[in-house]
Every structure is written in C-alpha cells, then in structure tokens.
Tab-separated table of C-alpha atoms in Angstrom:
chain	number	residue	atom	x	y	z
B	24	UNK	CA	99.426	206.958	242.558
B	25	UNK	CA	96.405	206.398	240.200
B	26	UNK	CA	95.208	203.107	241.018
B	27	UNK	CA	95.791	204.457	244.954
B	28	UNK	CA	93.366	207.594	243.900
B	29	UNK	CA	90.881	205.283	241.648
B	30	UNK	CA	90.811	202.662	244.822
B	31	UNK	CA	89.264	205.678	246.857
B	32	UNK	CA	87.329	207.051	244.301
B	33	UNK	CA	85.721	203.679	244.014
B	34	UNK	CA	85.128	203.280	248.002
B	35	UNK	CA	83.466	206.711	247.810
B	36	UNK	CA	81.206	205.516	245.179
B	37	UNK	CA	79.785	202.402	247.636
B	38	UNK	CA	79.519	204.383	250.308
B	39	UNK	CA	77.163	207.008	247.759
B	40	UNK	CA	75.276	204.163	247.150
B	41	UNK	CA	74.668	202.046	250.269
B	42	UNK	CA	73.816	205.736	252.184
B	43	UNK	CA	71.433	206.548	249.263
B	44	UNK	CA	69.968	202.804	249.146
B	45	UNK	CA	69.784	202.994	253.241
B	46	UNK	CA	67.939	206.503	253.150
B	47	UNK	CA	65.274	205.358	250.415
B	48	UNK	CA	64.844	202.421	252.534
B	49	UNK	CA	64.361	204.164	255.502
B	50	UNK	CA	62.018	206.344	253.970
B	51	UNK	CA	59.665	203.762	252.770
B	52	UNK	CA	59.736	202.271	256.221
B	53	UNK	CA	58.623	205.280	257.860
B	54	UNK	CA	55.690	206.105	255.404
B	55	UNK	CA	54.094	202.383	256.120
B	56	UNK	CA	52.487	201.086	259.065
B	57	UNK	CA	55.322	199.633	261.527
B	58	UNK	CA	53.396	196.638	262.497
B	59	UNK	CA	49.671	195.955	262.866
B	60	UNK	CA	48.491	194.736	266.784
B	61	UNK	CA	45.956	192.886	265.530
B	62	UNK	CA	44.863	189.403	266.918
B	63	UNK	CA	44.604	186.369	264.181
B	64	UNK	CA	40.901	185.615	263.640
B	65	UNK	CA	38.349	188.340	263.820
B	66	UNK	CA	37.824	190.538	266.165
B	67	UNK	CA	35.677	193.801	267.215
B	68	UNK	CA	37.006	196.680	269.639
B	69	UNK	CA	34.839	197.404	272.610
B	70	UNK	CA	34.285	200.839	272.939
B	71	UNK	CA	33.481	201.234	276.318
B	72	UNK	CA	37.414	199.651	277.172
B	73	UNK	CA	39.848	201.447	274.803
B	74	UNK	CA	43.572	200.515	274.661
B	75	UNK	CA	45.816	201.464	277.679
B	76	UNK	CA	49.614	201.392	277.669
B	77	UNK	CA	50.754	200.464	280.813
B	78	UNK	CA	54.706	200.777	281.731
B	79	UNK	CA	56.429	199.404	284.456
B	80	UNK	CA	59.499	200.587	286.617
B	81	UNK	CA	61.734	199.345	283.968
B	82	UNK	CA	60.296	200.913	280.735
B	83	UNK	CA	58.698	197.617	279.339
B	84	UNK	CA	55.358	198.945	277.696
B	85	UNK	CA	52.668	197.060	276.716
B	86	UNK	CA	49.709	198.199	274.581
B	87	UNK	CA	46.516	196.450	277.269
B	88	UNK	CA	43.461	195.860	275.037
B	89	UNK	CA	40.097	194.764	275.781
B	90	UNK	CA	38.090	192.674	272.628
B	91	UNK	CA	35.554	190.562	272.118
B	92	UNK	CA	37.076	187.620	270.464
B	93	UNK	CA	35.434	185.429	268.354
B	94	UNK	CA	36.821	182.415	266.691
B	95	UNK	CA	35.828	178.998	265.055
B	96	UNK	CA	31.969	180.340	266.391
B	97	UNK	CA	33.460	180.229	270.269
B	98	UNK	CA	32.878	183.968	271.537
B	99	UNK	CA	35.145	185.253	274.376
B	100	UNK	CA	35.777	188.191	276.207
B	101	UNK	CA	39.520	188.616	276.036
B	102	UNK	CA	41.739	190.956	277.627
B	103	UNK	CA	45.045	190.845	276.060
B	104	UNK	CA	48.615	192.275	276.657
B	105	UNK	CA	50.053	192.952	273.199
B	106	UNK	CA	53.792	193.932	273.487
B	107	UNK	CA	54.005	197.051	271.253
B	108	UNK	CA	57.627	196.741	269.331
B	109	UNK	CA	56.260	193.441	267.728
B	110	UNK	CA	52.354	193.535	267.910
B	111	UNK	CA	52.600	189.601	269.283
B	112	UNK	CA	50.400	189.164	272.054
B	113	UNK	CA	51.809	188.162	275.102
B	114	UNK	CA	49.465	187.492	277.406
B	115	UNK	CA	45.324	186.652	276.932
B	116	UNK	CA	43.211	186.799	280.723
B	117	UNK	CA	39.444	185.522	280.045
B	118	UNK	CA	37.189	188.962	280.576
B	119	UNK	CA	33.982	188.829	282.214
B	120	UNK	CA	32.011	192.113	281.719
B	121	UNK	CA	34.696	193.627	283.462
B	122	UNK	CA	35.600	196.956	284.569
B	123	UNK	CA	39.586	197.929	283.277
B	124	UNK	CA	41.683	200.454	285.248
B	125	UNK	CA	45.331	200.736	284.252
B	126	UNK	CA	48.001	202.065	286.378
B	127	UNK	CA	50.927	202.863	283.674
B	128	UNK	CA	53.397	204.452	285.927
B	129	UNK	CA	53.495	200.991	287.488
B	130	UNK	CA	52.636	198.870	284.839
B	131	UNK	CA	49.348	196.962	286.553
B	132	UNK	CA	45.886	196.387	285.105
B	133	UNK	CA	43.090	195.973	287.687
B	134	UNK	CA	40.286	194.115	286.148
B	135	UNK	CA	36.902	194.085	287.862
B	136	UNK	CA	34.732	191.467	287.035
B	137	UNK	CA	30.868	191.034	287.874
B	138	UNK	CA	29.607	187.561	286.554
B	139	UNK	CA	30.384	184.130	286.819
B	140	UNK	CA	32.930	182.480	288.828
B	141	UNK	CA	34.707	185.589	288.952
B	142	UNK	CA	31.992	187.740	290.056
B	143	UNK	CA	32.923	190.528	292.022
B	144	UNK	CA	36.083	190.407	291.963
B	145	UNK	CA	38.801	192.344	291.360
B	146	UNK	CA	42.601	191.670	290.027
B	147	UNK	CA	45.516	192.870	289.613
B	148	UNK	CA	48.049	191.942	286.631
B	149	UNK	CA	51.562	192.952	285.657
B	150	UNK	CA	52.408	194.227	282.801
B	151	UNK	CA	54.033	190.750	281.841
B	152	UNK	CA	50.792	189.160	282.151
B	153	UNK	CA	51.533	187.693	285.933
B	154	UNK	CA	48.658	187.493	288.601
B	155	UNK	CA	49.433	189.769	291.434
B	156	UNK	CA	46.599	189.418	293.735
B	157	UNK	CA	42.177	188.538	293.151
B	158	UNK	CA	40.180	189.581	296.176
B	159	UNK	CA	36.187	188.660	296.522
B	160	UNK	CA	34.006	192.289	296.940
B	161	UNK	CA	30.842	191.212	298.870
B	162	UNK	CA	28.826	194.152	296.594
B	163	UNK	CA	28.428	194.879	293.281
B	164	UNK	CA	30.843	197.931	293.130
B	165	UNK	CA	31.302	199.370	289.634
B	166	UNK	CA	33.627	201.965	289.999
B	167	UNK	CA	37.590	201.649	289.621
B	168	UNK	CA	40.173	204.326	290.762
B	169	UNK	CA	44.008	204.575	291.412
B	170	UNK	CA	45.376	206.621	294.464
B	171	UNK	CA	48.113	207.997	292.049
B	172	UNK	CA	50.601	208.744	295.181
B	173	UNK	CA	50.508	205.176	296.550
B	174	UNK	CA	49.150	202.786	294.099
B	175	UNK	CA	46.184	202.011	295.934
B	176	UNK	CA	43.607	200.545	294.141
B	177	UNK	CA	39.794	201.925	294.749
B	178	UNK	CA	36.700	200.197	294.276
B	179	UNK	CA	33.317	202.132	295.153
B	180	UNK	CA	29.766	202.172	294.375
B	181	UNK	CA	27.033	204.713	295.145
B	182	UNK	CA	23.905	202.928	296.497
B	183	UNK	CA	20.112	203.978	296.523
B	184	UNK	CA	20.563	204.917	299.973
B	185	UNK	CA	22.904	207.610	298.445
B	186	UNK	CA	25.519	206.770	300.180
B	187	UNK	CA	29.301	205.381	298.622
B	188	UNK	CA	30.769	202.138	300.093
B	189	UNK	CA	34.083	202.110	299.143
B	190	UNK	CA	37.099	199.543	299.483
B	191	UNK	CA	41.288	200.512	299.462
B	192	UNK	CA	43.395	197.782	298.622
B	193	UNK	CA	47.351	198.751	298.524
B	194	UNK	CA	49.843	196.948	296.227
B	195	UNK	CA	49.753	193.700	298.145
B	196	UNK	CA	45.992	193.325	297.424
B	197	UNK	CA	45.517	193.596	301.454
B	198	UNK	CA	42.521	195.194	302.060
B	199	UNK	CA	43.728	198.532	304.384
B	200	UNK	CA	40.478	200.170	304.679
B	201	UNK	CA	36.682	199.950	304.163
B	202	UNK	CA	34.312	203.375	303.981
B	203	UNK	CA	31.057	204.292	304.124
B	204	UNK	CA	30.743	208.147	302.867
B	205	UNK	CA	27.479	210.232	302.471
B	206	UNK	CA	27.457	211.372	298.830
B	207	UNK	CA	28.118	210.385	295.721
B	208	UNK	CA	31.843	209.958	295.131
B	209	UNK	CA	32.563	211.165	291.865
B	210	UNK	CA	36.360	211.955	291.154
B	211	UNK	CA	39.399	210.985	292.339
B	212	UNK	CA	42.789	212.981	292.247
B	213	UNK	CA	45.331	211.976	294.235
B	214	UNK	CA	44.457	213.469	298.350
B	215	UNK	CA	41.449	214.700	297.106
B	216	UNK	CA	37.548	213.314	297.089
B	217	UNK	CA	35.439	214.832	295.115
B	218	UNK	CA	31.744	214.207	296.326
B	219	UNK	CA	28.496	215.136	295.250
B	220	UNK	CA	25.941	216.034	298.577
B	221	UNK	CA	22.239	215.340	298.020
B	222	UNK	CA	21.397	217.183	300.356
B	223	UNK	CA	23.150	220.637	299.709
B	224	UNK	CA	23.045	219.938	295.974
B	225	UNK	CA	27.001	220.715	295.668
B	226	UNK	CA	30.049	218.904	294.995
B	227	UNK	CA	32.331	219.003	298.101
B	228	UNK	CA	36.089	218.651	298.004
B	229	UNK	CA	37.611	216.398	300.959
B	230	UNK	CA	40.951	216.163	301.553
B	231	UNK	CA	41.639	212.527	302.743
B	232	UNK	CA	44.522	213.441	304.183
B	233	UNK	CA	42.788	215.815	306.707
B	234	UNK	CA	39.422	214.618	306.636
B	235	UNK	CA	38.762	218.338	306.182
B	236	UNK	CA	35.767	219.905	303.234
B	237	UNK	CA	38.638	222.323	301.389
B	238	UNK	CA	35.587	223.793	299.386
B	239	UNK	CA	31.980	223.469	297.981
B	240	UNK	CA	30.862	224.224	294.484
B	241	UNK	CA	28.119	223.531	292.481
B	242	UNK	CA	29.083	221.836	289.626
B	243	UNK	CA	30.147	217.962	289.402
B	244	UNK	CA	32.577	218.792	286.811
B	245	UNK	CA	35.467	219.013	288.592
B	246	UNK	CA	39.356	219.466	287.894
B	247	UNK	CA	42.863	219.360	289.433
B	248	UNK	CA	45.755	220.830	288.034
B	249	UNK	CA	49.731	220.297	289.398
B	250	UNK	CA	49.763	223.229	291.182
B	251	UNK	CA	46.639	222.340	293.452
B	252	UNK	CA	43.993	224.443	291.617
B	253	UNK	CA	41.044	222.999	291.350
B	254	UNK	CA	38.779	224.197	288.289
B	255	UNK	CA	35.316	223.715	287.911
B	256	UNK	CA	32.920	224.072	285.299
B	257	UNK	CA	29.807	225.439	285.898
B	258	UNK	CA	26.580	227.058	282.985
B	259	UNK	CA	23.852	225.443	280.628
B	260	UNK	CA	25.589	223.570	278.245
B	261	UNK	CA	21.994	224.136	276.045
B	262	UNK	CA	22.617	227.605	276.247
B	263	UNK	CA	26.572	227.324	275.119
B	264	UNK	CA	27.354	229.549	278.001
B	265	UNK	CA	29.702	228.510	280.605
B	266	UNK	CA	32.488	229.835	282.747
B	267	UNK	CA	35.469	227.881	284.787
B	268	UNK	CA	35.972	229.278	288.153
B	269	UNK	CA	39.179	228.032	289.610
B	270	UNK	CA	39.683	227.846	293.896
B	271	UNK	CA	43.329	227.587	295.362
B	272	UNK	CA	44.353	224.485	297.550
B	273	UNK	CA	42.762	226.599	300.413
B	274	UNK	CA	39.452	226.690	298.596
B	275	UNK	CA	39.828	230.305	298.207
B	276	UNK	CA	38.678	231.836	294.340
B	277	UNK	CA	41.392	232.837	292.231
B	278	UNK	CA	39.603	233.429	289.174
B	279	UNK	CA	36.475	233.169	286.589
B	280	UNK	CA	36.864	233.210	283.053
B	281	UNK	CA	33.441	233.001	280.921
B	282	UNK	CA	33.363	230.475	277.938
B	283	UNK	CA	31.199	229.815	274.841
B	284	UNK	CA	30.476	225.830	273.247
B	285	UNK	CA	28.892	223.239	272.592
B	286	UNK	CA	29.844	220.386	275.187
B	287	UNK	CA	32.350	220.889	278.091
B	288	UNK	CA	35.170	222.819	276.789
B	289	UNK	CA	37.517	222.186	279.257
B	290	UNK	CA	40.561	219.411	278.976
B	291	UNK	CA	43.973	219.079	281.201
B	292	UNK	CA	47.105	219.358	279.336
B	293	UNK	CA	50.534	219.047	281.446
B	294	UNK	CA	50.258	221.722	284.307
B	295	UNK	CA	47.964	223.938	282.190
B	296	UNK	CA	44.789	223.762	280.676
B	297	UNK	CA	43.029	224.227	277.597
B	298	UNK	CA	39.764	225.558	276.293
B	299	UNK	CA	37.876	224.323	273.303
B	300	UNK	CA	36.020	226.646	271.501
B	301	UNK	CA	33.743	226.448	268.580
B	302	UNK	CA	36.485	227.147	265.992
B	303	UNK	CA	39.648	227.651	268.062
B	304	UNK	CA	41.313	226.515	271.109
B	305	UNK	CA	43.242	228.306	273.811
B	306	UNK	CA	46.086	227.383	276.023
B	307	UNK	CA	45.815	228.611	279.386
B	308	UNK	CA	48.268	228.708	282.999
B	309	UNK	CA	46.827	227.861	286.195
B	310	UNK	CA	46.560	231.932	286.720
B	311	UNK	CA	44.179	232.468	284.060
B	312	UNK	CA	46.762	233.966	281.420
B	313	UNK	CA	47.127	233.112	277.939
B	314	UNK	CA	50.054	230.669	276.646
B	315	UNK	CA	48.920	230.584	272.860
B	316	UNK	CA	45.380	229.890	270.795
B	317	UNK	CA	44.616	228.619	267.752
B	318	UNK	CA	42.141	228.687	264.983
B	319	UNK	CA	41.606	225.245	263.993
B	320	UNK	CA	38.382	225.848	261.833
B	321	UNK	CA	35.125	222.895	261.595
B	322	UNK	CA	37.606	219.793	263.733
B	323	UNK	CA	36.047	217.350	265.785
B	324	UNK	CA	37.483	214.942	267.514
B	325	UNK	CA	39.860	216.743	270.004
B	326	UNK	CA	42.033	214.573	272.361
B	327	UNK	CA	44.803	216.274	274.445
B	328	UNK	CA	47.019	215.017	277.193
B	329	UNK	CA	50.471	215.906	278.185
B	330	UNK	CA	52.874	214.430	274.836
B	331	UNK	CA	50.219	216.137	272.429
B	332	UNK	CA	46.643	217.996	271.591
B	333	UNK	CA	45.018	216.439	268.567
B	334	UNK	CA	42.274	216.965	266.255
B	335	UNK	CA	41.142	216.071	262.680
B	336	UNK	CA	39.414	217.912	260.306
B	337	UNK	CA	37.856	217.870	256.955
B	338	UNK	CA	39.624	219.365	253.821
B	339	UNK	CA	37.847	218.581	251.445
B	340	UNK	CA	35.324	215.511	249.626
B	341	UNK	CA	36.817	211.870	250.821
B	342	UNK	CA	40.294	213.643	252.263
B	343	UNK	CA	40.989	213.841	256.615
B	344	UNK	CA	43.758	215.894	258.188
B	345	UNK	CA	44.890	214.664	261.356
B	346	UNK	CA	47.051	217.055	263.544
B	347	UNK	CA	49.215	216.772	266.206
B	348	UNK	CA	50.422	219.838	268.403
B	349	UNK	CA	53.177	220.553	270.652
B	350	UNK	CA	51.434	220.445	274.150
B	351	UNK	CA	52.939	223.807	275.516
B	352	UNK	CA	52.146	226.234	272.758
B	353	UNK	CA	50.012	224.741	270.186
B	354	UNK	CA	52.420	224.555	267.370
B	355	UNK	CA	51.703	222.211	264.757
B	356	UNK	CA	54.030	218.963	265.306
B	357	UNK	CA	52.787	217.097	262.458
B	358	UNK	CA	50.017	216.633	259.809
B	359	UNK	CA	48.789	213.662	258.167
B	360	UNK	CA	46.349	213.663	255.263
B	361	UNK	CA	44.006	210.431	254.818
B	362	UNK	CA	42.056	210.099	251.796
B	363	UNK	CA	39.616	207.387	250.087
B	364	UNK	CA	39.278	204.124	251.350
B	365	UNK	CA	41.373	205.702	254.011
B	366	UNK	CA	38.804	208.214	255.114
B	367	UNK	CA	36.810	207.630	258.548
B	368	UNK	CA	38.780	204.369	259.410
B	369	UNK	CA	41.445	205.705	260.983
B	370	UNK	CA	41.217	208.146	264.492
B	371	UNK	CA	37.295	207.551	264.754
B	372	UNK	CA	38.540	205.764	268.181
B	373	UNK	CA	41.261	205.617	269.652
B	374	UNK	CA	44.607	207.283	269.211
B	375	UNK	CA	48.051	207.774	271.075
B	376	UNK	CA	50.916	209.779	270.525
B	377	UNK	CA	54.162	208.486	272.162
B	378	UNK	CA	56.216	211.123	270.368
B	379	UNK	CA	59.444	210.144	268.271
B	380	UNK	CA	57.258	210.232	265.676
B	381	UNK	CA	55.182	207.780	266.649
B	382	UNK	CA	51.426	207.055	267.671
B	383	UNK	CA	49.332	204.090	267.677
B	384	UNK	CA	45.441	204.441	266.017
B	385	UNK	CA	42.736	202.384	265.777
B	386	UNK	CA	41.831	201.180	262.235
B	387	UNK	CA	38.258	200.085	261.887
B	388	UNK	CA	38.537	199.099	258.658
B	389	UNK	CA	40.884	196.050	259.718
B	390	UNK	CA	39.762	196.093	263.339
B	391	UNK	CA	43.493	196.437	264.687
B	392	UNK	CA	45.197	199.007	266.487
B	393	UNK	CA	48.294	199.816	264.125
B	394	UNK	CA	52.043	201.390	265.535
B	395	UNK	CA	52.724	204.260	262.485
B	396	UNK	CA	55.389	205.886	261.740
B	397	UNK	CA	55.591	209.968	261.012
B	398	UNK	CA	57.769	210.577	258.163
C-alpha cells in the first residue's frame, strides 16, 4: 500500500514539474518575437508599398512585401511572398516601379508595372507565387482597383483632357470592358463610382449597376459603409472645422454631425465608423448614435480597421505605449510598452493585428517586418 501511494505521489511530482517547466517555457516564447520576415542581405522598406496579407479560398496567408533589394552592389526591385508561420520567402517577382493592389479575400496580387520590358503592364499572381495572367495597357494608367463583388481588376487614369480611361479585366485576365468617363474617377466601392465633375465642381456618385448619378456632393472625400450610407466629409481642414454629412443608398440626407481636428477625422471600422478627435475618439453607427468614446490623450499614429483601432502614445522620456482596442466598443485589448533602443523603431510604419494575440510590425531598426506575440 505505501510503495502503491509513493508510486503516485511520485507521478504527481513529474507532472508538477513538466506543467511548470511547459508554462515558463511558454511564457518566454510569447514575450519574444515569433520569427523575424526579414530577407538575408540588406534591405530598405518602400513606403509608398506597405505589406499586404493576402489569403486565398483555403486560408493559406501570405505576408506580400514590396523592397528594394540590394545585394553584393546588384540593386533590385523585389516583390516577395513571405509565408508568415515561418518568415521564409516563398516566392521573389522582379518589380519595376510598379503599382501593388492586393485582393486578400482571394489571395491575388496585381502588380502594375510602367518601365522596361514590362511596361504597362499589369499581372496577376497567386498567393503561391504562380502567374495567373500579364496583359499589355496601351496607356500609362496609374491607378489600381478591385471590384470587391466580382474580383475584377481596374486599371484607370485621369488624362489632361479630364477625362478617365479605364480598363475591367475579370479573373481570367480577359479584358470585358473598356470606358471612357468624364471626370475624375476617384473611389471605388463595390457598385459604386465615385467621380469628381470639373465642370460642376462636385463629386458624383454612379451606380454602375444602373448607370444612374445616386447623388452629388461637394467634397472628394468620400465613404461607404455596409449598410449603403455613404459619408462624406466636407470643411477647411486649416480652420479644424468640419462636419460628415451622411446620404442613404437613395441619395437622400440622413444626417450631419459637426467635427473639430486637425487632418480628416474620419476612418471605417466594421459597419460603423469612427471619429478622431484631438484627444479622444468616438465610435459611431451608421445612424449617427454613439457606440462608446475614448480619451486617449497626445497619440498619434491611429490605424483602425475591422480586427482592431490602434494608436501609440508617449508616457514618458525614451518609453512608447502601443494600444490595441476591441473594434466595437473601444475597450482596451492590449498594451505594450517599448522603451530605449526600442523607442521609435517599432509601429513608425506599418502594423497588423490578426488577433489571437498576434500582429505583425515593422522594425526599422532591423529593416524586417517581425510576427510578435502578446503575452
């Protein structure tokens, strides 16, 4: 009966001790970098062409990043696939002063290019790195959309004549229509045009679908949210006095609600949207009422989309807080406090939270874009 009682006492004892050696482990893990995406050789982030993740129908992500690359004194421009469990790259397409457009619910990059034996011409690549399609544009267009509904790719440019000549490839890369509008087209969401008139001086709304003006306003800073109201936001920035005036899908007002900053204090986030203030930040519905607002005191940096809103702020000499917030009421999700040599490197570009405490950032001080764990 003893030795049967000191046998389990002992087993108890391992198990203590590989569940208390497991947790510590796990525990370091989470408070160190997961794995740096970083290319071997040197390397310096473009700014204009941030990181995209695009994900396919099946799940696969992969982290799409645009770099110059330079290496044994050869200098490239290098788009490259990075596959963002491991950081290995997995596939490298030669750049040419392209324009990037990434479709992530489908997982395809469309990379204009404008020089060289690739000059004006526009491709489409899988998330695995395969060539889908390259079609020749007989003009220098330099803007890139995505019909989010079909997958149609966009490519337009806005001439001296002030008109837009656009071309619609579909998924295929066949070319299903060519357009000449009058206007500058300026936004794209979904059915909707959004297209600045010379002549009146206002942006108009088309509906492609109809071919039918839903509504004129006079700002260019226009907005769609997932219930079909559009916002737009109109004042002198100089003065810091501004309002949002929202139509319904019929172009009909709904509602006007007057606003005070610095730059355009208006961002997206899930079916609602949010309004940046000087020292605090508001979540509001499509109708105009208040979900939640919160003081958030000297930050900068703001980002927002529909996993997260986040900011940073100084706390002090040499010390950063970066914090993440739940999207639908502003609570805080996490906090992370930089410090030192740590300072300024880290969320100066870009940054992504993919929640399960995760996010990828962009270290300058390394030039890499690092996975990180939130303990």
């Amino acid at each position: 009966m003893k030795n049967h009682i000191l046998k389990i006492g002992l087993l108890l004892l391992s198990f203590i001790l590989v569940f208390s050696y497991s947790q510590k482990a796990f525990s370091e893990a989470l408070n160190k970098p997961y794995v740096h995406l970083s290319n071997p050789g040197s390397f310096i982030m473009n700014e204009d062409d941030l990181p995209f993740l695009a994900i396919d129908n099946k799940g696969n992500k992969t982290l799409v990043v645009s770099i110059d690359y330079s290496k044994d004194g050869t200098f490239k421009e290098m788009l490259n696939g990075i596959d963002t469990k491991t950081g290995k790259i997995k596939w490298s397409k030669r750049k040419i002063s392209s324009h990037i457009k990434v479709d992530s619910d489908r997982g395809i990059t469309y990379m204009y290019s404008t020089r060289y034996d690739k000059k004006n011409t526009i491709t489409a690549i899988a998330a695995d790195g395969k060539e889908l399609w390259s079609n020749s544009i007989p003009e220098v267009y330099n803007q890139v959309d995505i019909d989010n509904r079909n997958g149609n790719v966009i490519v337009y440019h806005t001439r001296s004549d002030k008109k837009t000549y656009i071309n619609i490839f579909n998924l295929k890369g066949q070319l299903v229509k060519e357009q000449i509008i009058d206007g500058q087209l300026n936004n794209i969401k979904g059915r909707y045009w959004f297209i600045y008139d010379y002549n009146l001086e206002r942006t108009q709304v088309i509906d492609t679908e109809t071919s039918k003006v839903v509504l004129k306003a006079t700002s260019s800073d226009a907005y769609l949210l997932r219930d079909g109201t559009f916002l737009f936001v109109e004042g002198d920035y100089k003065a810091k006095k501004m309002k949002i005036v929202a139509y319904n899908s019929s172009g009909h007002k709904k509602w006007t609600r007057y606003v005070w900053g610095e730059t355009n204090p208006l961002q997206i986030v899930g079916p609602n949207f949010l309004v940046v203030g000087t020292k605090t930040v508001s979540l509001y519905s499509s109708q105009n009422k208040l979900i939640s607002s919160k003081d958030i005191g000297n930050f900068r940096n703001i980002q927002s989309d529909d996993k997260a809103v986040s900011y940073e702020v100084v706390t002090g000499e040499n010390k950063l807080q970066l914090n993440i917030l739940n999207p639908t009421n502003l609570e805080v999700r996490h906090s992370i406090d930089y410090s030192n040599d740590r300072l300024f490197n880290y969320y100066s570009g870009y940054f992504e939270y993919l929640g399960n405490h995760q996010y990828y950032q962009d270290n300058q001080e390394t030039d890499s874009i690092e996975l990180n764990y939130i303990p």
